[in-house]
Amino acid sequence: MRPRTSGPDSGDRARALAADVDVLVVGAGITGIYQLYRAREAGFSAVLLEAGGGVGGTWYWNRYPGARFDSESYTYGYLFSRDLFDEWEWQEHFAEQPETERYLNHVVDRFDLRRDMRFGATVTAAVYDEASARWTVDVADGRVFRGRFLVAATGVLSVPFFPDVPGRDDFAGESYHTGLWPATPVDFAGKRVAVVGTGSSGVQLIPAIAGEVASLTVYQRTANWCTPLNNAPITPDEQAQLRANFGAMCEVLNTSPAGFLHPPHDRSTFDDSADERSAFFEKMWQSPGFSKLTSNYLDLLFDPAANAEWCAFLAGKIRDIVTDPATAEKLIPNGHRYGEHRPPFVTNYYETFNDRKVTLVDLQETPIRRVTETGIETSDGLREVDVIVWATGFDFGTGALRRMGIRGRGGRALEDEWADGPKTFLGVQASGFPNFFFPGGPHAAAGNNPRYNGDQVDFITGTLVYAREHGYDTIEVDPAAEEDWTSMIDRNAARAPSFGASSYYFGANVPGKPRKYLLNAAGRPKFFAMIAEVRASEYQAFRLSSSTESEVAPR
Ligand SMILES: Cc1cc2nc3c(=O)[nH]c(=O)nc-3n(C[C@H](O)[C@H](O)[C@H](O)COP(=O)(O)OP(=O)(O)OC[C@H]3O[C@@H](n4cnc5c(N)ncnc54)[C@H](O)[C@@H]3O)c2cc1C
């Protein structure tokens, strides 16, 4: 079915209605693109609305130098089409942002999805009409869209966060946020640059620009446990292997707890002698990306003593690499364990601090007082700069959904319902908001994002198809099912591997945000078990009804 679009002769009200479809998708990141593809493939009419000017989501907005995958490129890309896999040759094991943006554009064109995408379309309100069981969606420029189902694939890391530093707007030089990077490259040559923040984005950017700048001052609030990404080009032999092993690779990626290829280790930390342990840690240090987390000792995230061994090894590496001992000590995290925060993966990050142009400012020792017209003033004085880069992260998990003006049954506001933290079922629906889904939002699993977001899109699409086949047009999760899932999330958040609530996983980076766990520590296995249960019980966790009936249909 193609969307019904109003023609030039329609009346005023109708003219404002840009399209009326089965499925409205919001967000043109890897999740929304897949949702559009799946909805269309299942025979639904669909339109996708995207605030940005193009395709890519994360890979459209984060164009800062050094932005790249921490997931292996071929494990991150779509797996639904063998032809697509075969025809796209990733250049590096961990692709840089431009390559990923090109890939996602290729997918959109390859499957002719662009015709149903609307860019520059920031959703400002989405209101559910109970009588018609449809959503009406307002876009900032005045366009109005309607849809039976609304799927917000609006991302967990899509709302850039700026710290509330006095005078931030007074700065007269150039200023940027890594998550809102301009399309035209920023010229750092010969400039005095400040980078605020040393999370996953900051630590990618810092070594990438250090060579160009006149001086680089890094403002660090929290040191992170960075380990080498160990990136490399993909050789022709490896390309051939990837193609030959596609089936086996899909099997692992579609079933593994974190959606990576890295096999789990079979030993715990203290099964090995001290010498064996350091040899194994060295092997981990040399290993690619997330394998340091997923293929490390089995008890790494569960036993604090085991975690401390790995951290001591990493601290030793930092001391070996960074020649100034005082700087090295500042770069060693002192307040959180490995895995408690999202571990960043780096290329020459610690080495950068051996460059005399680069200075580290520890904000725990000398906090920022304010930004002035000419630079950043800490308790230690003013440093004048030409450019400030805010690498200060995102309002994780709920940021985009809470800002979208979502109004469900009886006009209830999603942001009010979630004032104390999100309440969801499977991380895809919230009760009181019929026909509204949010894959890739809060309470999803953790790991290689497209794999578990893709699971959610598959589940949502299957649910829509089931409802259609059974004559239902209204799908709303039962409050009891939502309560069970949310309590499960909270219960698991209180124990390993979640550790303390000091990271953005708990909203800790945004002042005033409730400290609720925003992922699902039980991960994909729990999600798989629950969707199997939902299907076996013929969707008992949902209230399925038809808008032409006054009562919920008996099932
Ligand atoms: C720099 C960086 C590197 C990353 N690297 C990895 C990695 O290596 N591996 C990994 O698994 N994950 C990584 N991530 C996480 C990444 O966000 C996910 O992998 C993935 O891109 C999420 O896709 P998505 O489609 O769910 O959301 P997004 O890509 O965030 O897309 C959401 C889209 O929704 C749009 N949107 C939001 N609100 C509205 C609105 N109101 N109206 C209209 N449009 C709206 C946004 O503009 C955005 O384009 C990284 C994140 C960042 C920031």
Short mmCIF file of C-alpha atoms and ligand atoms in Angstrom, two decimals, residues 26-33 49-52 54 56-62 64 67-72 76 94 121-124 153-159 179 200-201 204 260 290 342 394 400-401 403-404 439-441 447-450 452-453, ligand 1:
data_model
loop_
_atom_site.label_atom_id
_atom_site.label_comp_id
_atom_site.label_asym_id
_atom_site.label_seq_id
_atom_site.Cartn_x
_atom_site.Cartn_y
_atom_site.Cartn_z
CA VAL A 26 10.44 8.53 13.32
CA GLY A 27 14.21 8.49 12.92
CA ALA A 28 16.42 7.61 9.94
CA GLY A 29 19.13 5.83 11.91
CA ILE A 30 19.95 2.17 11.49
CA THR A 31 16.84 1.18 13.49
CA GLY A 32 14.33 3.41 11.72
CA ILE A 33 15.62 2.48 8.28
CA LEU A 49 10.15 11.35 9.48
CA GLU A 50 13.66 12.52 10.30
CA ALA A 51 14.77 15.77 11.95
CA GLY A 52 18.12 15.75 10.16
CA GLY A 54 19.75 13.00 5.59
CA GLY A 56 22.20 7.90 9.18
CA GLY A 57 21.06 8.97 12.64
CA THR A 58 24.18 8.68 14.81
CA TRP A 59 26.24 8.43 11.62
CA TYR A 60 24.70 11.59 10.20
CA TRP A 61 25.13 13.79 13.28
CA ASN A 62 28.48 12.60 14.68
CA TYR A 64 33.68 14.79 14.26
CA ALA A 67 34.27 9.20 14.81
CA ARG A 68 34.14 5.50 14.07
CA PHE A 69 32.72 2.13 15.10
CA ASP A 70 33.67 0.18 18.17
CA SER A 71 31.66 -2.71 16.71
CA GLU A 72 33.21 -4.60 13.80
CA TYR A 76 27.07 -3.80 12.66
CA PHE A 94 36.05 -0.55 12.45
CA ALA A 121 10.92 16.80 9.76
CA THR A 122 11.30 17.27 13.52
CA VAL A 123 8.37 15.74 15.33
CA THR A 124 7.13 18.16 17.99
CA ALA A 153 13.24 4.88 16.39
CA THR A 154 14.63 8.06 17.84
CA GLY A 155 17.84 6.67 19.31
CA VAL A 156 19.36 6.49 22.76
CA LEU A 157 22.30 8.76 21.96
CA SER A 158 20.57 11.35 19.80
CA VAL A 159 20.02 14.30 22.15
CA GLY A 179 27.03 15.02 18.39
CA SER A 200 33.82 7.66 23.99
CA SER A 201 33.56 10.63 21.60
CA GLN A 204 38.25 9.45 19.58
CA PHE A 260 29.23 -9.68 18.77
CA PHE A 290 34.72 -5.00 22.60
CA ARG A 342 30.67 2.48 28.56
CA PHE A 394 23.94 12.75 25.42
CA ALA A 400 14.47 11.96 22.48
CA LEU A 401 11.24 10.23 23.51
CA ARG A 403 10.98 15.59 24.01
CA MET A 404 8.60 14.43 21.31
CA PRO A 439 12.67 0.12 19.23
CA GLY A 440 16.19 1.11 20.18
CA GLY A 441 14.92 3.07 23.15
CA GLY A 447 26.09 -4.61 23.15
CA ASN A 448 26.19 -4.36 19.38
CA ASN A 449 23.27 -2.01 18.89
CA PRO A 450 21.80 -2.97 15.49
CA TYR A 452 19.24 -6.07 19.52
CA ASN A 453 17.43 -3.06 18.02
C1 LIG B 1 29.80 8.49 18.16
C2 LIG B 1 29.02 7.25 18.39
C3 LIG B 1 29.57 6.02 18.10
C4 LIG B 1 28.83 4.86 18.29
N1 LIG B 1 29.42 3.66 17.99
C5 LIG B 1 28.69 2.53 18.16
C6 LIG B 1 29.24 1.26 17.84
O1 LIG B 1 30.38 1.12 17.42
N2 LIG B 1 28.48 0.16 18.04
C7 LIG B 1 27.21 0.24 18.51
O2 LIG B 1 26.56 -0.79 18.64
N3 LIG B 1 26.66 1.43 18.81
C8 LIG B 1 27.36 2.57 18.65
N4 LIG B 1 26.80 3.78 18.97
C9 LIG B 1 25.41 3.82 19.41
C10 LIG B 1 24.51 4.24 18.22
O3 LIG B 1 23.70 5.27 18.63
C11 LIG B 1 23.74 3.03 17.70
O4 LIG B 1 24.65 2.08 17.22
C12 LIG B 1 22.80 3.31 16.55
O5 LIG B 1 23.33 4.23 15.65
C13 LIG B 1 21.43 3.72 17.01
O6 LIG B 1 20.62 3.79 15.89
P1 LIG B 1 19.14 4.31 16.00
O7 LIG B 1 18.60 4.28 14.64
O8 LIG B 1 18.43 3.52 17.05
O9 LIG B 1 19.25 5.77 16.57
P2 LIG B 1 19.99 7.03 15.94
O10 LIG B 1 21.06 6.60 15.01
O11 LIG B 1 20.35 7.89 17.08
O12 LIG B 1 18.87 7.73 15.06
C14 LIG B 1 17.78 8.36 15.65
C15 LIG B 1 17.30 9.43 14.70
O13 LIG B 1 16.06 9.92 15.20
C16 LIG B 1 15.99 11.29 14.91
N5 LIG B 1 15.05 11.93 15.82
C17 LIG B 1 15.09 11.96 17.17
N6 LIG B 1 14.07 12.67 17.65
C18 LIG B 1 13.36 13.09 16.58
C19 LIG B 1 12.19 13.88 16.42
N7 LIG B 1 11.52 14.37 17.48
N8 LIG B 1 11.74 14.13 15.17
C20 LIG B 1 12.37 13.61 14.08
N9 LIG B 1 13.50 12.89 14.17
C21 LIG B 1 13.99 12.62 15.41
C22 LIG B 1 17.41 11.79 15.11
O14 LIG B 1 17.63 12.98 14.38
C23 LIG B 1 18.23 10.62 14.61
O15 LIG B 1 18.63 10.82 13.28
C24 LIG B 1 27.52 4.95 18.81
C25 LIG B 1 26.98 6.18 19.15
C26 LIG B 1 27.73 7.32 18.95
C27 LIG B 1 27.10 8.64 19.32
#
